[in-house]
GROMACS .gro file of C-alpha atoms in nm:
model
  271
    1MET     CA    1   1.051   1.311   9.265
    2ILE     CA    2   1.147   1.226   9.622
    3GLU     CA    3   0.943   1.328   9.924
    4VAL     CA    4   1.055   1.268  10.282
    5LYS     CA    5   0.815   1.328  10.572
    6ASP     CA    6   0.904   1.317  10.944
    7LEU     CA    7   1.179   1.062  10.877
    8THR     CA    8   1.330   0.902  11.186
    9PHE     CA    9   1.572   0.612  11.204
   10SER     CA   10   1.703   0.444  11.519
   11TYR     CA   11   1.961   0.172  11.555
   12GLY     CA   12   1.928  -0.099  11.820
   13LYS     CA   13   1.962  -0.047  12.191
   14ARG     CA   14   2.290   0.085  12.318
   15LEU     CA   15   2.431   0.142  12.667
   16ARG     CA   16   2.183   0.252  12.937
   17GLY     CA   17   1.893   0.122  12.731
   18LYS     CA   18   1.869   0.421  12.498
   19ASP     CA   19   1.815   0.407  12.123
   20LYS     CA   20   2.073   0.565  11.898
   21GLN     CA   21   1.881   0.798  11.667
   22ALA     CA   22   2.069   0.835  11.340
   23LEU     CA   23   1.792   1.052  11.188
   24ARG     CA   24   1.540   1.271  11.365
   25GLY     CA   25   1.226   1.418  11.206
   26LEU     CA   26   1.357   1.507  10.861
   27ASN     CA   27   1.134   1.673  10.602
   28PHE     CA   28   1.237   1.766  10.249
   29THR     CA   29   1.140   1.728   9.884
   30VAL     CA   30   1.364   1.681   9.580
   31GLY     CA   31   1.215   1.765   9.243
   32ASP     CA   32   1.270   1.607   8.901
   33GLY     CA   33   1.600   1.720   8.748
   34GLU     CA   34   1.724   1.867   9.075
   35ILE     CA   35   2.079   1.810   9.204
   36PHE     CA   36   2.045   1.792   9.582
   37GLY     CA   37   2.356   1.790   9.803
   38PHE     CA   38   2.404   1.677  10.162
   39LEU     CA   39   2.671   1.840  10.379
   40GLY     CA   40   2.771   1.747  10.731
   41PRO     CA   41   3.045   1.601  10.949
   42ASN     CA   42   3.102   1.227  10.967
   43GLY     CA   43   2.822   1.053  11.153
   44SER     CA   44   2.562   1.322  11.082
   45GLY     CA   45   2.325   1.080  10.904
   46LYS     CA   46   2.389   1.163  10.538
   47SER     CA   47   2.459   0.808  10.423
   48THR     CA   48   2.173   0.672  10.634
   49ILE     CA   49   1.926   0.889  10.443
   50LEU     CA   50   2.052   0.755  10.111
   51LYS     CA   51   2.028   0.394  10.231
   52ILE     CA   52   1.667   0.449  10.333
   53ILE     CA   53   1.580   0.613  10.000
   54THR     CA   54   1.732   0.319   9.811
   55GLY     CA   55   1.555   0.064  10.032
   56VAL     CA   56   1.867  -0.077  10.197
   57LEU     CA   57   1.730   0.035  10.535
   58SER     CA   58   1.372   0.079  10.654
   59PRO     CA   59   1.274   0.392  10.849
   60THR     CA   60   1.179   0.364  11.215
   61ALA     CA   61   0.912   0.629  11.161
   62GLY     CA   62   0.798   0.864  10.887
   63GLU     CA   63   0.751   0.821  10.514
   64VAL     CA   64   0.974   0.821  10.205
   65GLU     CA   65   0.808   0.840   9.864
   66VAL     CA   66   1.027   0.772   9.561
   67ASN     CA   67   0.911   0.778   9.199
   68GLY     CA   68   1.143   0.631   8.935
   69ARG     CA   69   1.429   0.388   8.881
   70ILE     CA   70   1.720   0.438   9.122
   71SER     CA   71   2.087   0.381   9.045
   72ALA     CA   72   2.303   0.417   9.355
   73LEU     CA   73   2.671   0.434   9.443
   74LEU     CA   74   2.653   0.399   9.819
   75GLU     CA   75   2.983   0.230   9.901
   76LEU     CA   76   3.291   0.142   9.702
   77GLY     CA   77   3.247  -0.221   9.598
   78ALA     CA   78   2.873  -0.251   9.668
   79GLY     CA   79   2.710  -0.475   9.407
   80PHE     CA   80   3.043  -0.616   9.286
   81ASN     CA   81   3.210  -0.954   9.335
   82MET     CA   82   3.575  -0.896   9.420
   83GLU     CA   83   3.681  -1.223   9.260
   84TYR     CA   84   3.523  -1.140   8.921
   85ASN     CA   85   3.695  -0.929   8.659
   86GLY     CA   86   3.554  -0.600   8.534
   87ILE     CA   87   3.355  -0.748   8.246
   88GLU     CA   88   3.196  -1.014   8.466
   89ASN     CA   89   3.102  -0.752   8.722
   90ILE     CA   90   2.937  -0.538   8.456
   91TYR     CA   91   2.710  -0.831   8.371
   92LEU     CA   92   2.652  -0.903   8.740
   93ASN     CA   93   2.565  -0.541   8.815
   94GLY     CA   94   2.334  -0.512   8.515
   95THR     CA   95   2.156  -0.838   8.599
   96MET     CA   96   2.094  -0.723   8.957
   97ILE     CA   97   1.933  -0.405   8.826
   98GLY     CA   98   1.708  -0.608   8.595
   99PHE     CA   99   1.868  -0.587   8.251
  100SER     CA  100   1.889  -0.885   8.016
  101GLU     CA  101   2.222  -1.005   7.877
  102LYS     CA  102   2.132  -0.853   7.540
  103GLU     CA  103   2.062  -0.514   7.699
  104ILE     CA  104   2.393  -0.526   7.885
  105ASP     CA  105   2.574  -0.615   7.560
  106GLU     CA  106   2.424  -0.306   7.399
  107LYS     CA  107   2.555  -0.084   7.682
  108MET     CA  108   2.896  -0.248   7.716
  109ASP     CA  109   3.087  -0.016   7.479
  110ALA     CA  110   2.951   0.295   7.651
  111ILE     CA  111   3.038   0.157   7.996
  112LEU     CA  112   3.393   0.069   7.896
  113GLU     CA  113   3.448   0.400   7.719
  114PHE     CA  114   3.342   0.605   8.020
  115ALA     CA  115   3.530   0.389   8.272
  116ASP     CA  116   3.846   0.412   8.061
  117ILE     CA  117   4.049   0.158   8.259
  118GLY     CA  118   4.195  -0.021   7.955
  119GLU     CA  119   4.304  -0.384   7.982
  120TYR     CA  120   4.247  -0.381   8.359
  121VAL     CA  121   3.883  -0.456   8.284
  122TYR     CA  122   3.992  -0.818   8.229
  123GLN     CA  123   4.158  -0.838   8.572
  124PRO     CA  124   3.986  -0.928   8.903
  125VAL     CA  125   3.848  -0.611   9.060
  126LYS     CA  126   4.021  -0.697   9.388
  127THR     CA  127   4.342  -0.586   9.215
  128TYR     CA  128   4.200  -0.242   9.126
  129SER     CA  129   4.298   0.080   9.295
  130SER     CA  130   4.012   0.268   9.462
  131GLY     CA  131   4.014   0.516   9.173
  132MET     CA  132   3.982   0.244   8.909
  133PHE     CA  133   3.703   0.081   9.107
  134ALA     CA  134   3.519   0.413   9.127
  135ARG     CA  135   3.551   0.460   8.751
  136LEU     CA  136   3.394   0.123   8.675
  137ALA     CA  137   3.122   0.157   8.939
  138PHE     CA  138   3.022   0.506   8.827
  139SER     CA  139   3.021   0.404   8.463
  140CYS     CA  140   2.787   0.113   8.538
  141ALA     CA  141   2.558   0.338   8.744
  142ILE     CA  142   2.511   0.606   8.479
  143ASN     CA  143   2.451   0.367   8.191
  144VAL     CA  144   2.137   0.202   8.332
  145GLU     CA  145   1.917   0.501   8.237
  146PRO     CA  146   1.821   0.598   8.593
  147ASP     CA  147   1.550   0.843   8.694
  148ILE     CA  148   1.734   0.902   9.022
  149LEU     CA  149   2.113   0.882   9.064
  150ILE     CA  150   2.255   0.858   9.417
  151VAL     CA  151   2.625   0.921   9.476
  152ASP     CA  152   2.772   0.888   9.825
  153GLU     CA  153   3.127   1.029   9.843
  154ILE     CA  154   3.261   0.773   9.595
  155LEU     CA  155   3.386   1.044   9.359
  156SER     CA  156   3.639   1.161   9.617
  157VAL     CA  157   3.868   0.869   9.528
  158GLY     CA  158   3.888   0.959   9.159
  159ASP     CA  159   4.142   1.193   9.002
  160MET     CA  160   4.054   1.549   8.897
  161ARG     CA  161   3.998   1.456   8.533
  162PHE     CA  162   3.757   1.178   8.621
  163GLN     CA  163   3.569   1.398   8.869
  164ALA     CA  164   3.524   1.664   8.599
  165LYS     CA  165   3.400   1.394   8.364
  166CYS     CA  166   3.146   1.278   8.623
  167PHE     CA  167   3.012   1.625   8.694
  168HIS     CA  168   2.980   1.690   8.321
  169LYS     CA  169   2.760   1.380   8.313
  170PHE     CA  170   2.560   1.525   8.603
  171ARG     CA  171   2.479   1.826   8.386
  172GLU     CA  172   2.365   1.602   8.102
  173PHE     CA  173   2.142   1.408   8.340
  174LYS     CA  174   1.995   1.729   8.479
  175GLU     CA  175   1.896   1.839   8.131
  176LYS     CA  176   1.720   1.504   8.086
  177GLY     CA  177   1.527   1.550   8.411
  178VAL     CA  178   1.727   1.297   8.617
  179THR     CA  179   1.728   1.369   8.991
  180ILE     CA  180   2.068   1.345   9.160
  181LEU     CA  181   2.142   1.308   9.532
  182TYR     CA  182   2.504   1.386   9.613
  183VAL     CA  183   2.690   1.342   9.942
  184GLY     CA  184   3.035   1.494   9.971
  185HIS     CA  185   3.268   1.707  10.182
  186ASP     CA  186   3.394   1.927   9.898
  187VAL     CA  187   3.203   2.253   9.943
  188GLY     CA  188   3.340   2.382   9.613
  189MET     CA  189   3.171   2.101   9.421
  190MET     CA  190   2.856   2.152   9.627
  191ARG     CA  191   2.840   2.518   9.528
  192THR     CA  192   2.919   2.454   9.163
  193PHE     CA  193   2.694   2.160   9.083
  194CYS     CA  194   2.406   2.146   9.333
  195ASP     CA  195   2.077   2.333   9.310
  196THR     CA  196   1.995   2.282   9.678
  197ALA     CA  197   2.208   2.185   9.977
  198MET     CA  198   2.115   2.047  10.318
  199TRP     CA  199   2.345   2.084  10.616
  200MET     CA  200   2.304   1.800  10.866
  201ASP     CA  201   2.442   1.735  11.211
  202LYS     CA  202   2.360   1.464  11.468
  203GLY     CA  203   2.078   1.326  11.252
  204LYS     CA  204   1.895   1.655  11.210
  205MET     CA  205   1.872   1.922  10.945
  206VAL     CA  206   2.050   2.239  11.056
  207ASP     CA  207   1.966   2.438  10.744
  208MET     CA  208   1.870   2.395  10.379
  209GLY     CA  209   1.871   2.621  10.076
  210ASP     CA  210   2.111   2.784   9.830
  211PRO     CA  211   2.436   2.579   9.820
  212THR     CA  212   2.660   2.888   9.830
  213PHE     CA  213   2.493   3.020  10.145
  214ILE     CA  214   2.459   2.682  10.318
  215SER     CA  215   2.818   2.576  10.245
  216ALA     CA  216   2.947   2.910  10.376
  217LYS     CA  217   2.758   2.865  10.704
  218TYR     CA  218   2.872   2.503  10.731
  219THR     CA  219   3.235   2.596  10.666
  220GLU     CA  220   3.222   2.870  10.930
  221PHE     CA  221   3.073   2.626  11.179
  222MET     CA  222   3.342   2.364  11.114
  223TYR     CA  223   3.619   2.618  11.182
  224LEU     CA  224   3.471   2.766  11.499
  225ASP     CA  225   3.613   2.642  11.828
  226ASP     CA  226   3.291   2.714  12.013
  227ILE     CA  227   2.955   2.638  11.847
  228SER     CA  228   2.786   2.894  12.075
  229GLU     CA  229   2.944   3.159  11.852
  230PHE     CA  230   2.735   3.038  11.560
  231THR     CA  231   2.395   3.198  11.620
  232ASP     CA  232   2.167   2.974  11.413
  233TYR     CA  233   2.327   2.652  11.535
  234LYS     CA  234   2.308   2.773  11.895
  235LYS     CA  235   1.936   2.830  11.854
  236MET     CA  236   1.888   2.470  11.745
  237GLU     CA  237   2.092   2.343  12.040
  238ASP     CA  238   1.889   2.558  12.280
  239GLN     CA  239   1.562   2.422  12.144
  240ASP     CA  240   1.685   2.066  12.196
  241ALA     CA  241   1.777   2.149  12.554
  242GLY     CA  242   1.437   2.305  12.617
  243THR     CA  243   1.575   2.655  12.677
  244SER     CA  244   1.505   2.974  12.493
  245PRO     CA  245   1.782   3.143  12.295
  246ASN     CA  246   1.641   3.472  12.430
  247ASP     CA  247   1.698   3.379  12.794
  248GLU     CA  248   1.900   3.640  12.982
  249PRO     CA  249   2.265   3.535  13.016
  250ALA     CA  250   2.420   3.504  13.357
  251GLU     CA  251   2.611   3.806  13.491
  252GLU     CA  252   2.944   3.636  13.429
  253SER     CA  253   2.846   3.558  13.069
  254ARG     CA  254   2.743   3.917  13.004
  255GLU     CA  255   3.077   4.043  13.132
  256HIS     CA  256   3.260   3.794  12.910
  257MET     CA  257   3.055   3.900  12.608
  258ALA     CA  258   3.137   4.265  12.672
  259GLU     CA  259   3.508   4.193  12.700
  260ASP     CA  260   3.532   3.958  12.402
  261PRO     CA  261   3.251   4.022  12.153
  262VAL     CA  262   3.189   3.766  11.876
  263GLN     CA  263   3.360   3.872  11.557
  264SER     CA  264   3.255   3.808  11.202
  265PRO     CA  265   3.467   3.579  10.972
  266GLY     CA  266   3.624   3.883  10.809
  267GLN     CA  267   3.768   4.024  11.134
  268GLU     CA  268   4.105   3.976  11.297
  269LYS     CA  269   4.005   3.662  11.488
  270TYR     CA  270   3.987   3.459  11.167
  271LYS     CA  271   4.304   3.592  11.005
   0.00000   0.00000   0.00000
């Protein structure tokens, strides 16, 4: 169970003495056994949320309540020593999480089987490809019996077979009541595997709900040249600016709207 209330996060001062707000007033709850996905362009605050939930960052304001053991894949290479080989890094990773050497020994076969990188496990991880690194990191993360699994875009570097293997494991975890937070740009995966999706932009939640519906709106937004054509997003922008979306348009705007009405995604404009 994860509960986020009025979460705000600001980085240090930037030019002109203003704070850079990476997150602004977020509220959401993730239930046990729920797969919760985050969508949004780069810089929208998705990874920042995960870092706060895992305790890497502290919120500027608001509250984050987390119940259960967390296993996180935030960045490729996090929690690994690049000079160590795969086996040594498995022990290092397990020790950092709190497992004894005996407990790690008991999990070793399962970790190696899932990672499936063969003899490379005896080579320094600095020689690994990004895909091999992702295999080992994901295998370590899922074999520590987490209550909450956090995955931040790391699966994008794996091949199709490995991605399918990972999402099959997601289903197993879901059946066991494990909560999963997933950040990615693949809307197909979001629709297929997530129970709930949140669309973020500029540190704020634009919308949240059924992944099929949210990903469709997000995809439409990303392909529009003018965000004013996207009604819901325009409303949010108007509220930020302190104007009402129901304000009468200027005469010139009304004439433009009459000449070139907004078309739906199925019309000629999007062909």
